[in-house]
Amino acid sequence: MHSSLVRKFSLLFIFSLLSVLPGFLVAQTASADVSNSSKPDQPAATIKTTNADQSSPDVDKRKRQLTDKEKKEQERRFKKEVETVYKKWLDEDVRYIITDEEKSAFKQLSNAEERDNFIEAFWARRDPTPDTVENEFKEEHYSRIAYSNEHFAAGIPGWKTDRGRMYIMYGKPDEIDSHPSGGTYERPMEEGGGETSTYPFETWRYRYLEGIGQEIIIEFVDTCMCGDYHMTIDRSEKDALKNVPGAGLTLYEQMGLASKADRFTNSGLEQLGAGPFNQNLQSKQFDRLEEFAKLNRPPAIKFKDLDEVVTSKVRYNLLPFDVRADFVRVTSDTVLVPVTLQIRKRNVTYVNKDGVERGTLNIYGRVTTLTGRIAQTFEDTVQDDQPAELLPKLLDNASIYWKALPLRPGRYRFDIVVKDVNGDRMGTWSRGIIVPDMSDDKGLTNSTLILADVMEKVPSKSVGAGNFVIGTTKVRPRLDSADGTPAKFNRNQKLNFWMQVYNLGINDQSKKSSAQIEYDIVNSATKKAVVHAVETTDQLGNAGDQITLEKSMSLASLEPGAYELTIKVNDNISKQSIAPTAKFLVQ
């Protein structure tokens, strides 16, 4: 009995001890923290609690809940950053090329999505080649800004200067007359003649600016001698001696026929002294004012809005026609671009007159650079007369028009309009075209490979002149269709092909080229070779660094179908090769 009671009390004591032990341990730990805090040489123990977790820097602040005030502040800062980006685009990037209407419309937009869509449409309206991924106008614009900042800065960024503004708007001038130090200046007669001294100045000349005119002269003067050239309408502003009595006189002033004081009384826009060839300055000042105003307004949008382009195609592209552009080197920096148009007779309206059916087409073409500067234009009226009884049989045939344009290598936009005069229908064609660089330093290269239905030598008097004449040969191309269908030939016709090869290597001893030319025609469906021929430049005679390949073959032995012609040229001297191809159909 006694032993059992002792056992019960022992168990109760143990349970009591276990119940108070955790508190005792916690108290001991807390005590240790306090004691350790007084000893800087020993690391303090850390006890993490729920409150400590919220204030710890280890917690990801992005996951915590924001108050309404914090959310509004965050949205305000984000909106300010976004608005800064759009403000820079409007006030800097496109400041000189955006129209007042576009600027007003942009300022009325309410959110980023609308602004982004506006900016995309803004560049699209100015894209000279909308059928390509690149927007050459946009790329050119930003490269002009970069150039201006690099070359025209004068205490302010180059894009803010007058020279930078004109360069961004109109590109590189055709000619610059620069006087960076000023000094002695012989006035031209239209400025009064005589000799004077000038501030630093520059005169920029543009042969043609669309919407402004031809032979545009812009003058910039640095009157502060600090590099900040400002644009001026007064050509006398560069005269450093203008306000010095008796100095820098014009011819009339030297001869006593005019007084220098006359420059400052009733002189109009310009304070030029009187001279033998500037008596009508007053009558021309309105022309100068108009030109100055045009130069300072944003360039006109040269390409229509995308919606308008679609509309114009639906409305005007009722007269379909095919276009082909070829490239033939003339000089090291000039390429002849023969443009060939093909219009099916069945799409032309013929009018009967005295038993003859006549179709009449008006053709207009314009070639512009990326900046909108006109490089070439052409317009012609083409008539096709056919006997009335034969016309129904000829409706599947086509009328061909050809125009050769000399151009420098580079990117261009071609716009061609064909109007059916009798039917009052119109067709349009617009493309971006790259004229290749065929200069001597470009290595082995070639002209376009032309498949022709007519190829024949011309009389000496017709060399280089007349329709379809390239050099000494008349080459009339057979065109692919607008849908990409290759040129078609009948089996009773001949296949003619013409191509020139440039920049062949020349042997130092023989002064001749050495190359092998392979001709291959492959059936596109079976991939089987149907023609294989080889020749060398030795067989072509006295071949130099340029050769012309002219070949004809009968198609009677070829089955109807699609074929591909490849001409491979291996230059044995430069170890270079080219292999242009052309597809055609036999029917």
Coordinates of C-alpha atoms in Angstrom, one line a residue:
M1 CA 0.0 0.0 0.0
H2 CA 2.8 2.4 1.0
S3 CA 4.8 1.6 -2.1
S4 CA 1.8 2.2 -4.4
L5 CA 1.2 5.6 -2.9
V6 CA 4.9 6.5 -3.4
R7 CA 4.7 5.4 -7.0
K8 CA 1.6 7.6 -7.6
F9 CA 3.2 10.7 -6.1
S10 CA 6.3 10.1 -8.1
L11 CA 4.4 10.0 -11.4
L12 CA 2.5 13.2 -10.4
F13 CA 5.8 15.0 -9.7
I14 CA 7.2 13.9 -13.1
F15 CA 4.1 15.2 -15.0
S16 CA 4.3 18.5 -13.1
L17 CA 8.0 18.9 -13.9
L18 CA 7.3 18.2 -17.7
S19 CA 4.6 20.8 -17.7
V20 CA 6.8 23.7 -16.4
L21 CA 10.0 22.7 -18.3
P22 CA 9.2 24.4 -21.7
G23 CA 8.5 27.7 -19.9
F24 CA 11.7 27.3 -18.0
L25 CA 13.7 26.7 -21.3
V26 CA 12.1 29.7 -23.0
A27 CA 13.0 31.8 -20.0
Q28 CA 16.5 30.6 -20.1
T29 CA 16.8 31.4 -23.8
A30 CA 15.5 34.9 -23.3
S31 CA 17.9 35.3 -20.5
A32 CA 20.7 34.2 -22.7
D33 CA 19.6 36.8 -25.4
V34 CA 19.7 39.6 -22.9
S35 CA 23.1 38.6 -21.6
N36 CA 24.5 38.2 -25.1
S37 CA 23.3 41.6 -26.1
S38 CA 25.7 43.1 -23.6
K39 CA 28.7 41.3 -25.1
P40 CA 29.5 42.7 -28.6
D41 CA 32.1 40.1 -29.2
Q42 CA 29.5 37.3 -29.2
P43 CA 26.9 36.9 -31.9
A44 CA 23.4 37.7 -30.8
A45 CA 20.8 35.0 -31.1
T46 CA 17.9 35.7 -33.3
I47 CA 14.3 34.7 -32.6
K48 CA 11.9 35.1 -35.5
T49 CA 8.4 35.9 -34.7
T50 CA 5.3 36.6 -36.8
N51 CA 5.8 40.4 -36.5
A52 CA 9.5 40.2 -37.3
D53 CA 8.7 38.3 -40.6
Q54 CA 6.6 41.3 -41.9
S55 CA 9.4 43.8 -41.4
S56 CA 12.3 41.6 -42.6
P57 CA 14.1 42.7 -45.8
D58 CA 14.2 39.0 -46.9
V59 CA 10.4 39.2 -47.6
D60 CA 9.5 39.7 -51.3
K61 CA 7.8 43.1 -51.3
R62 CA 6.1 42.4 -54.6
K63 CA 3.9 39.8 -52.9
R64 CA 2.7 42.1 -50.2
Q65 CA -0.7 43.9 -50.5
L66 CA -0.5 47.5 -51.6
T67 CA -2.8 50.1 -50.1
D68 CA -5.1 52.1 -52.3
K69 CA -2.8 55.2 -51.9
E70 CA 0.2 53.2 -52.9
K71 CA -1.6 51.8 -56.0
K72 CA -2.6 55.3 -57.1
E73 CA 1.0 56.6 -56.7
Q74 CA 2.4 53.7 -58.6
E75 CA -0.1 54.3 -61.5
R76 CA 0.8 58.0 -61.5
R77 CA 4.5 57.3 -61.8
F78 CA 3.9 54.8 -64.6
K79 CA 1.7 57.1 -66.5
K80 CA 4.3 59.9 -66.2
E81 CA 7.0 57.6 -67.6
V82 CA 4.8 56.5 -70.5
E83 CA 3.7 60.1 -71.3
T84 CA 7.4 61.1 -71.3
V85 CA 8.1 58.5 -74.1
Y86 CA 5.2 59.7 -76.2
K87 CA 6.1 63.4 -75.6
K88 CA 9.6 62.8 -76.8
W89 CA 8.3 61.1 -79.9
L90 CA 6.0 64.0 -80.6
D91 CA 8.3 66.9 -79.6
E92 CA 11.7 65.5 -80.9
D93 CA 11.5 62.4 -83.1
V94 CA 8.9 63.6 -85.6
R95 CA 8.8 67.3 -84.7
Y96 CA 9.7 68.5 -88.2
I97 CA 7.7 66.0 -90.3
I98 CA 4.4 65.6 -88.5
T99 CA 1.5 67.7 -89.9
D100 CA -0.6 70.0 -87.8
E101 CA -3.6 67.7 -88.3
E102 CA -1.7 64.6 -87.2
K103 CA -0.3 66.5 -84.1
S104 CA -3.8 67.6 -83.1
A105 CA -5.2 64.1 -83.5
F106 CA -2.3 62.5 -81.5
K107 CA -2.9 64.9 -78.6
Q108 CA -6.6 63.9 -78.4
L109 CA -5.7 60.2 -77.9
S110 CA -6.5 58.9 -74.4
N111 CA -4.5 55.7 -73.9
A112 CA -1.2 54.0 -74.8
E113 CA -2.9 51.5 -77.2
E114 CA -4.4 54.3 -79.3
R115 CA -1.1 56.1 -79.3
D116 CA 0.8 53.0 -80.4
N117 CA -1.6 52.4 -83.2
F118 CA -1.3 56.0 -84.3
I119 CA 2.5 55.8 -84.4
E120 CA 2.4 52.6 -86.4
A121 CA 0.0 54.2 -88.9
F122 CA 2.1 57.4 -89.0
W123 CA 5.1 55.5 -90.3
A124 CA 3.1 53.3 -92.6
R125 CA 1.7 56.3 -94.4
R126 CA 5.2 57.3 -95.2
D127 CA 6.6 53.9 -96.1
P128 CA 7.8 54.0 -99.7
T129 CA 7.7 50.2 -100.0
P130 CA 4.7 49.0 -98.0
D131 CA 5.1 45.5 -99.5
T132 CA 8.3 44.9 -97.6
V133 CA 9.1 44.4 -93.9
E134 CA 11.5 47.4 -93.8
N135 CA 10.3 51.0 -93.6
E136 CA 13.0 52.8 -95.4
F137 CA 11.6 56.2 -94.7
K138 CA 11.6 55.6 -91.0
E139 CA 15.2 54.2 -91.1
E140 CA 16.4 57.2 -93.2
H141 CA 14.6 59.6 -90.9
Y142 CA 16.4 58.4 -87.7
S143 CA 19.7 58.1 -89.5
R144 CA 19.3 61.8 -90.5
I145 CA 18.7 62.7 -86.9
A146 CA 21.8 60.9 -85.9
Y147 CA 23.8 62.6 -88.6
S148 CA 22.5 66.0 -87.5
N149 CA 23.4 65.4 -83.9
E150 CA 26.9 64.4 -85.0
H151 CA 27.7 67.3 -87.4
F152 CA 25.5 70.3 -86.6
A153 CA 25.6 70.5 -82.7
A154 CA 26.4 74.0 -81.5
G155 CA 25.8 74.2 -77.7
I156 CA 22.4 72.5 -78.5
P157 CA 21.8 69.1 -80.0
G158 CA 22.2 69.1 -83.8
W159 CA 18.6 68.2 -84.5
K160 CA 17.5 71.5 -82.9
T161 CA 19.6 73.6 -85.2
D162 CA 18.4 75.1 -88.5
R163 CA 20.9 73.0 -90.5
G164 CA 19.8 69.9 -88.6
R165 CA 16.1 70.7 -89.2
M166 CA 16.6 71.1 -93.0
Y167 CA 18.7 68.0 -93.2
I168 CA 16.1 65.9 -91.3
M169 CA 13.3 67.2 -93.5
Y170 CA 15.0 67.2 -96.9
G171 CA 18.1 65.0 -96.7
K172 CA 21.6 65.7 -98.0
P173 CA 21.7 68.7 -100.4
D174 CA 23.0 68.2 -103.9
E175 CA 25.7 70.8 -103.4
I176 CA 27.1 72.7 -100.4
D177 CA 29.1 75.9 -100.7
S178 CA 30.8 76.3 -97.3
H179 CA 32.7 79.2 -95.9
P180 CA 33.5 78.1 -92.3
S181 CA 35.8 81.0 -91.6
G182 CA 34.0 83.7 -93.5
G183 CA 36.5 86.3 -94.8
T184 CA 36.8 88.0 -98.2
Y185 CA 33.7 87.4 -100.4
E186 CA 33.1 88.4 -104.0
R187 CA 29.4 89.1 -104.3
P188 CA 27.6 87.6 -107.3
M189 CA 25.9 90.3 -109.4
E190 CA 22.5 89.4 -108.2
E191 CA 23.7 90.4 -104.7
G192 CA 25.1 93.7 -106.0
G193 CA 28.6 92.7 -106.9
G194 CA 31.7 94.2 -105.3
E195 CA 33.9 92.7 -102.5
T196 CA 33.1 92.5 -98.8
S197 CA 34.0 90.4 -95.7
T198 CA 31.5 87.9 -94.3
Y199 CA 30.6 85.9 -91.2
P200 CA 30.9 82.1 -91.6
F201 CA 28.1 80.9 -93.8
E202 CA 26.9 77.9 -95.9
T203 CA 24.7 77.7 -99.0
W204 CA 22.8 74.5 -99.6
R205 CA 21.5 73.7 -103.1
Y206 CA 18.8 71.2 -103.9
R207 CA 18.1 70.5 -107.6
Y208 CA 14.4 69.6 -106.8
L209 CA 12.2 69.4 -103.7
E210 CA 8.8 68.0 -104.2
G211 CA 6.1 70.5 -103.4
I212 CA 8.6 73.4 -103.3
G213 CA 10.3 73.6 -106.7
Q214 CA 13.6 73.4 -108.6
E215 CA 17.0 74.9 -107.8
I216 CA 16.2 75.6 -104.2
I217 CA 18.9 77.6 -102.4
I218 CA 19.0 77.7 -98.6
E219 CA 21.5 80.0 -96.8
F220 CA 22.8 79.6 -93.2
V221 CA 24.8 82.3 -91.4
D222 CA 26.8 82.1 -88.2
T223 CA 26.7 85.7 -87.0
C224 CA 27.7 84.8 -83.5
M225 CA 30.9 83.0 -84.7
C226 CA 30.0 80.2 -82.4
G227 CA 29.0 77.4 -84.8
D228 CA 25.3 78.1 -84.6
Y229 CA 24.3 78.6 -88.2
H230 CA 20.8 80.0 -88.5
M231 CA 18.7 79.9 -91.7
T232 CA 18.1 83.3 -93.3
I233 CA 16.0 84.7 -96.0
D234 CA 18.2 87.8 -96.2
R235 CA 21.4 87.2 -98.2
S236 CA 22.9 90.4 -96.8
E237 CA 23.0 89.0 -93.3
K238 CA 26.3 87.3 -93.9
D239 CA 27.9 90.7 -94.8
A240 CA 30.1 91.5 -91.8
L241 CA 30.7 95.0 -93.2
K242 CA 27.1 95.9 -93.8
N243 CA 26.9 98.3 -90.9
V244 CA 30.4 99.8 -91.4
P245 CA 30.3 103.1 -93.3
G246 CA 32.2 103.1 -96.6
A247 CA 33.2 99.5 -96.4
G248 CA 32.1 96.5 -98.4
L249 CA 30.5 98.6 -101.2
T250 CA 28.6 97.2 -104.1
L251 CA 29.5 98.1 -107.7
Y252 CA 26.8 100.8 -107.9
E253 CA 27.9 102.2 -104.5
Q254 CA 31.5 102.3 -105.6
M255 CA 30.5 104.2 -108.8
G256 CA 28.4 106.7 -106.8
L257 CA 25.2 105.4 -108.4
A258 CA 23.8 104.3 -105.1
S259 CA 24.2 105.1 -101.4
K260 CA 24.9 102.5 -98.8
A261 CA 22.2 104.1 -96.6
D262 CA 19.7 103.0 -99.3
R263 CA 20.1 99.4 -98.1
F264 CA 18.3 100.3 -94.8
T265 CA 15.5 102.3 -96.2
N266 CA 12.6 100.8 -98.1
S267 CA 14.8 97.7 -98.8
G268 CA 12.2 95.1 -98.1
L269 CA 13.2 91.6 -97.0
E270 CA 16.9 91.9 -98.0
Q271 CA 19.3 94.6 -97.3
L272 CA 21.4 94.0 -100.4
G273 CA 23.0 97.0 -102.0
A274 CA 22.0 98.1 -105.4
G275 CA 23.7 96.5 -108.4
P276 CA 23.3 96.0 -112.2
F277 CA 21.4 92.7 -111.9
N278 CA 19.2 93.1 -108.8
Q279 CA 16.9 95.9 -109.7
N280 CA 13.8 93.7 -109.3
L281 CA 14.5 92.4 -105.8
Q282 CA 11.2 93.9 -104.6
S283 CA 9.2 92.0 -107.1
K284 CA 10.8 88.7 -106.1
Q285 CA 10.4 89.0 -102.4
F286 CA 7.0 87.4 -102.4
D287 CA 8.4 84.4 -104.2
R288 CA 11.2 84.2 -101.6
L289 CA 8.7 84.5 -98.8
E290 CA 6.6 81.7 -100.3
E291 CA 9.6 79.4 -100.8
F292 CA 10.8 80.2 -97.2
A293 CA 7.3 79.3 -95.8
K294 CA 7.2 76.0 -97.8
L295 CA 10.6 75.0 -96.5
N296 CA 9.6 75.5 -92.9
R297 CA 6.4 73.5 -93.0
P298 CA 6.3 69.7 -92.6
P299 CA 6.9 67.8 -95.9
A300 CA 3.7 66.6 -97.5
I301 CA 2.7 63.0 -96.9
K302 CA 3.8 61.3 -100.1
F303 CA 2.0 58.0 -99.6
K304 CA -1.6 57.5 -98.8
D305 CA -3.1 56.0 -95.6
L306 CA -3.4 52.2 -95.7
D307 CA -7.2 52.4 -95.9
E308 CA -6.9 54.8 -98.9
V309 CA -4.4 52.6 -100.6
V310 CA -6.9 49.7 -100.4
T311 CA -9.7 51.9 -101.6
S312 CA -7.7 53.1 -104.5
K313 CA -6.8 49.6 -105.6
V314 CA -10.5 48.6 -105.6
R315 CA -11.5 51.7 -107.5
Y316 CA -8.7 52.0 -110.0
N317 CA -7.0 48.7 -110.5
L318 CA -9.6 47.7 -113.1
L319 CA -7.1 47.5 -115.9
P320 CA -4.6 44.8 -115.0
F321 CA -1.1 44.8 -116.5
D322 CA 2.2 43.1 -115.9
V323 CA 5.5 44.9 -115.2
R324 CA 9.1 43.8 -115.4
A325 CA 12.2 45.8 -114.5
D326 CA 15.7 44.7 -115.7
F327 CA 19.1 45.9 -114.8
V328 CA 22.0 46.5 -117.2
R329 CA 25.3 48.2 -116.3
V330 CA 26.1 51.4 -118.3
T331 CA 29.0 52.8 -116.3
S332 CA 30.5 51.9 -112.9
D333 CA 28.0 54.1 -111.2
T334 CA 25.0 54.1 -113.6
V335 CA 22.6 51.3 -114.3
L336 CA 20.1 51.1 -117.2
V337 CA 16.7 50.0 -115.9
P338 CA 14.5 48.9 -118.8
V339 CA 10.9 48.8 -117.6
T340 CA 8.5 46.6 -119.7
L341 CA 4.7 46.7 -119.5
Q342 CA 2.4 44.1 -120.8
I343 CA -1.3 44.7 -121.3
R344 CA -3.6 42.0 -122.6
K345 CA -5.6 43.2 -125.7
R346 CA -8.8 41.8 -124.3
N347 CA -8.5 44.3 -121.4
V348 CA -8.3 47.3 -123.8
T349 CA -11.3 49.0 -125.3
Y350 CA -11.0 49.3 -129.1
V351 CA -12.9 51.8 -131.2
N352 CA -13.6 51.1 -134.9
K353 CA -12.7 53.8 -137.3
D354 CA -12.8 53.2 -141.1
G355 CA -12.5 49.5 -140.6
V356 CA -9.6 49.6 -138.2
E357 CA -9.9 48.8 -134.5
R358 CA -7.8 51.2 -132.4
G359 CA -7.0 50.9 -128.7
T360 CA -5.3 53.8 -127.0
L361 CA -3.4 53.8 -123.7
N362 CA -2.0 56.7 -121.7
I363 CA 1.0 55.6 -119.6
Y364 CA 2.6 57.7 -116.8
G365 CA 5.5 56.6 -114.6
R366 CA 7.4 58.2 -111.8
V367 CA 10.5 57.0 -110.0
T368 CA 11.3 58.5 -106.6
T369 CA 14.0 58.1 -104.0
L370 CA 13.3 57.2 -100.4
T371 CA 13.1 60.8 -99.5
G372 CA 10.4 61.4 -102.2
R373 CA 12.8 63.2 -104.6
I374 CA 11.8 62.5 -108.2
A375 CA 14.6 60.6 -110.1
Q376 CA 12.8 59.9 -113.4
T377 CA 9.3 60.4 -114.9
F378 CA 7.9 59.3 -118.2
E379 CA 4.6 59.5 -120.0
D380 CA 3.5 58.2 -123.4
T381 CA 0.4 57.5 -125.4
V382 CA 0.4 54.1 -127.0
Q383 CA -1.9 53.1 -129.9
D384 CA -2.6 49.6 -131.2
D385 CA -4.3 49.3 -134.6
Q386 CA -5.7 46.0 -135.7
P387 CA -7.9 45.1 -138.7
A388 CA -11.5 44.7 -137.5
E389 CA -11.8 41.1 -138.8
L390 CA -8.6 40.0 -137.1
L391 CA -9.1 41.5 -133.6
P392 CA -11.2 38.7 -132.2
K393 CA -8.4 36.2 -132.9
L394 CA -5.8 38.4 -131.3
L395 CA -7.5 39.2 -128.0
D396 CA -5.3 36.6 -126.1
N397 CA -2.2 38.4 -127.3
A398 CA -0.6 41.3 -125.5
S399 CA 0.6 44.9 -126.2
I400 CA 4.1 45.6 -125.0
Y401 CA 5.5 49.0 -123.8
W402 CA 9.2 49.5 -123.0
K403 CA 11.1 52.4 -121.4
A404 CA 14.8 52.5 -120.4
L405 CA 15.7 54.6 -117.4
P406 CA 19.3 55.4 -116.3
L407 CA 19.6 55.3 -112.5
R408 CA 22.2 55.2 -109.8
P409 CA 22.4 52.2 -107.6
G410 CA 20.0 52.4 -104.6
R411 CA 16.4 52.0 -103.4
Y412 CA 13.6 53.5 -105.4
R413 CA 9.8 53.5 -105.5
F414 CA 8.2 52.9 -108.9
D415 CA 4.7 54.2 -109.5
I416 CA 3.1 53.4 -112.9
V417 CA -0.5 54.3 -114.0
V418 CA -2.0 53.0 -117.2
K419 CA -5.3 54.5 -118.5
D420 CA -7.6 53.0 -121.1
V421 CA -8.6 56.1 -123.0
N422 CA -11.6 54.6 -124.8
G423 CA -12.9 52.6 -121.8
D424 CA -12.0 55.2 -119.2
R425 CA -10.5 52.6 -117.0
M426 CA -7.3 52.8 -115.0
G427 CA -4.7 50.5 -113.5
T428 CA -1.9 51.2 -111.0
W429 CA 1.3 49.5 -110.1
S430 CA 3.6 50.5 -107.2
R431 CA 6.7 48.7 -106.0
G432 CA 9.9 49.3 -104.1
I433 CA 12.9 48.3 -106.3
I434 CA 16.6 48.0 -105.5
V435 CA 18.9 49.0 -108.3
P436 CA 22.0 46.8 -107.8
D437 CA 25.5 48.2 -107.5
M438 CA 27.6 46.7 -110.3
S439 CA 30.7 48.8 -109.8
D440 CA 34.2 47.3 -110.4
D441 CA 34.8 46.7 -106.7
K442 CA 31.7 44.5 -106.3
G443 CA 33.4 41.5 -107.9
L444 CA 31.9 39.1 -110.4
T445 CA 28.3 40.1 -111.1
N446 CA 25.7 40.1 -113.9
S447 CA 22.8 41.9 -115.5
T448 CA 19.3 40.5 -115.3
L449 CA 18.8 37.2 -117.1
I450 CA 16.2 38.0 -119.8
L451 CA 14.0 35.4 -121.5
A452 CA 12.9 37.0 -124.8
D453 CA 10.5 36.1 -127.5
V454 CA 12.4 38.3 -129.9
M455 CA 16.2 38.7 -130.0
E456 CA 18.0 40.1 -133.1
K457 CA 20.9 42.3 -134.0
V458 CA 20.0 45.9 -135.1
P459 CA 21.5 48.1 -137.8
S460 CA 24.5 50.2 -136.7
K461 CA 22.3 53.4 -136.9
S462 CA 19.9 51.8 -134.3
V463 CA 22.6 50.7 -131.8
G464 CA 21.6 51.9 -128.3
A465 CA 18.3 53.4 -129.6
G466 CA 14.7 52.3 -130.1
N467 CA 12.4 50.1 -128.2
F468 CA 13.9 47.0 -126.6
V469 CA 17.4 47.8 -127.9
I470 CA 20.2 47.1 -125.5
G471 CA 23.5 47.8 -127.0
T472 CA 23.6 46.1 -130.4
T473 CA 20.7 43.8 -129.8
K474 CA 16.9 44.1 -129.8
V475 CA 15.7 42.0 -126.8
R476 CA 12.0 41.9 -126.2
P477 CA 11.3 40.2 -122.8
R478 CA 8.6 37.7 -122.2
L479 CA 6.9 38.7 -118.9
D480 CA 5.8 36.7 -115.9
S481 CA 2.2 37.2 -114.9
A482 CA 1.3 39.4 -111.9
D483 CA 0.2 36.2 -110.0
G484 CA 3.8 34.8 -110.3
T485 CA 3.1 32.5 -113.3
P486 CA 6.4 32.2 -115.2
A487 CA 6.7 33.5 -118.8
K488 CA 4.9 31.2 -121.3
F489 CA 6.4 30.0 -124.7
N490 CA 4.8 27.9 -127.4
R491 CA 6.6 24.8 -128.6
N492 CA 6.7 26.3 -132.1
Q493 CA 8.7 29.3 -130.8
K494 CA 12.3 29.8 -129.9
L495 CA 13.5 30.5 -126.4
N496 CA 16.0 33.4 -126.5
F497 CA 18.0 34.4 -123.5
W498 CA 20.3 37.4 -122.9
M499 CA 22.7 38.3 -120.1
Q500 CA 25.8 40.2 -119.5
V501 CA 28.6 39.3 -117.1
Y502 CA 30.7 42.0 -115.4
N503 CA 34.0 42.2 -113.6
L504 CA 35.7 39.1 -114.9
G505 CA 39.3 38.6 -113.8
I506 CA 41.9 39.5 -116.4
N507 CA 45.1 37.6 -116.9
D508 CA 48.1 39.9 -116.5
Q509 CA 50.0 38.4 -119.4
S510 CA 47.3 37.7 -122.0
K511 CA 45.1 40.6 -120.9
K512 CA 42.1 38.4 -121.4
S513 CA 39.5 36.8 -119.1
S514 CA 39.3 33.1 -118.5
A515 CA 35.9 31.6 -117.5
Q516 CA 33.7 28.6 -118.1
I517 CA 29.9 29.1 -118.8
E518 CA 27.5 26.2 -118.3
Y519 CA 23.9 26.3 -119.6
D520 CA 21.4 23.9 -117.9
I521 CA 17.6 23.6 -118.4
V522 CA 15.8 21.3 -116.0
N523 CA 12.3 20.0 -116.0
S524 CA 10.8 21.5 -112.8
A525 CA 8.5 18.6 -112.2
T526 CA 10.9 15.7 -112.8
K527 CA 14.1 17.5 -111.9
K528 CA 15.7 15.9 -115.0
A529 CA 18.1 17.9 -117.1
V530 CA 16.9 18.4 -120.7
V531 CA 19.7 20.7 -121.9
H532 CA 23.3 20.9 -120.8
A533 CA 26.0 22.9 -122.7
V534 CA 29.4 24.3 -121.9
E535 CA 31.5 27.0 -123.5
T536 CA 34.5 29.1 -122.5
T537 CA 35.5 32.7 -122.9
D538 CA 38.1 31.5 -125.4
Q539 CA 35.3 30.3 -127.7
L540 CA 33.7 33.8 -127.4
G541 CA 36.6 35.5 -128.9
N542 CA 38.5 38.4 -127.5
A543 CA 36.7 38.5 -124.2
G544 CA 37.6 41.2 -121.7
D545 CA 36.2 41.8 -118.2
Q546 CA 32.7 42.0 -119.6
I547 CA 30.9 39.5 -121.9
T548 CA 27.5 39.3 -123.4
L549 CA 25.7 35.9 -123.6
E550 CA 23.1 35.6 -126.4
K551 CA 21.6 32.2 -127.1
S552 CA 18.5 30.8 -128.9
M553 CA 17.1 27.3 -128.9
S554 CA 14.1 25.6 -130.4
L555 CA 11.4 24.4 -127.9
A556 CA 10.0 21.8 -130.3
S557 CA 11.8 18.9 -128.4
L558 CA 10.5 19.9 -125.0
E559 CA 7.3 18.5 -123.6
P560 CA 4.7 21.0 -122.2
G561 CA 5.5 21.9 -118.6
A562 CA 7.5 24.1 -116.3
Y563 CA 11.3 24.5 -116.8
E564 CA 14.2 26.3 -115.1
L565 CA 17.2 27.8 -116.9
T566 CA 20.5 28.2 -115.0
I567 CA 23.6 29.9 -116.4
K568 CA 26.6 29.2 -114.2
V569 CA 29.7 31.3 -114.8
N570 CA 33.0 30.1 -113.2
D571 CA 35.8 32.7 -113.3
N572 CA 39.1 30.8 -113.4
I573 CA 41.1 33.9 -112.5
S574 CA 39.2 35.4 -109.6
K575 CA 37.8 32.0 -108.5
Q576 CA 34.3 33.5 -108.2
S577 CA 31.1 32.1 -109.6
I578 CA 27.5 33.2 -110.3
A579 CA 24.5 31.1 -111.2
P580 CA 21.4 33.2 -112.1
T581 CA 18.2 31.3 -112.9
A582 CA 14.9 32.0 -114.8
K583 CA 11.7 29.9 -115.0
F584 CA 9.4 29.5 -118.0
L585 CA 6.5 27.5 -119.2
V586 CA 6.2 25.5 -122.4
Q587 CA 2.7 25.0 -123.8

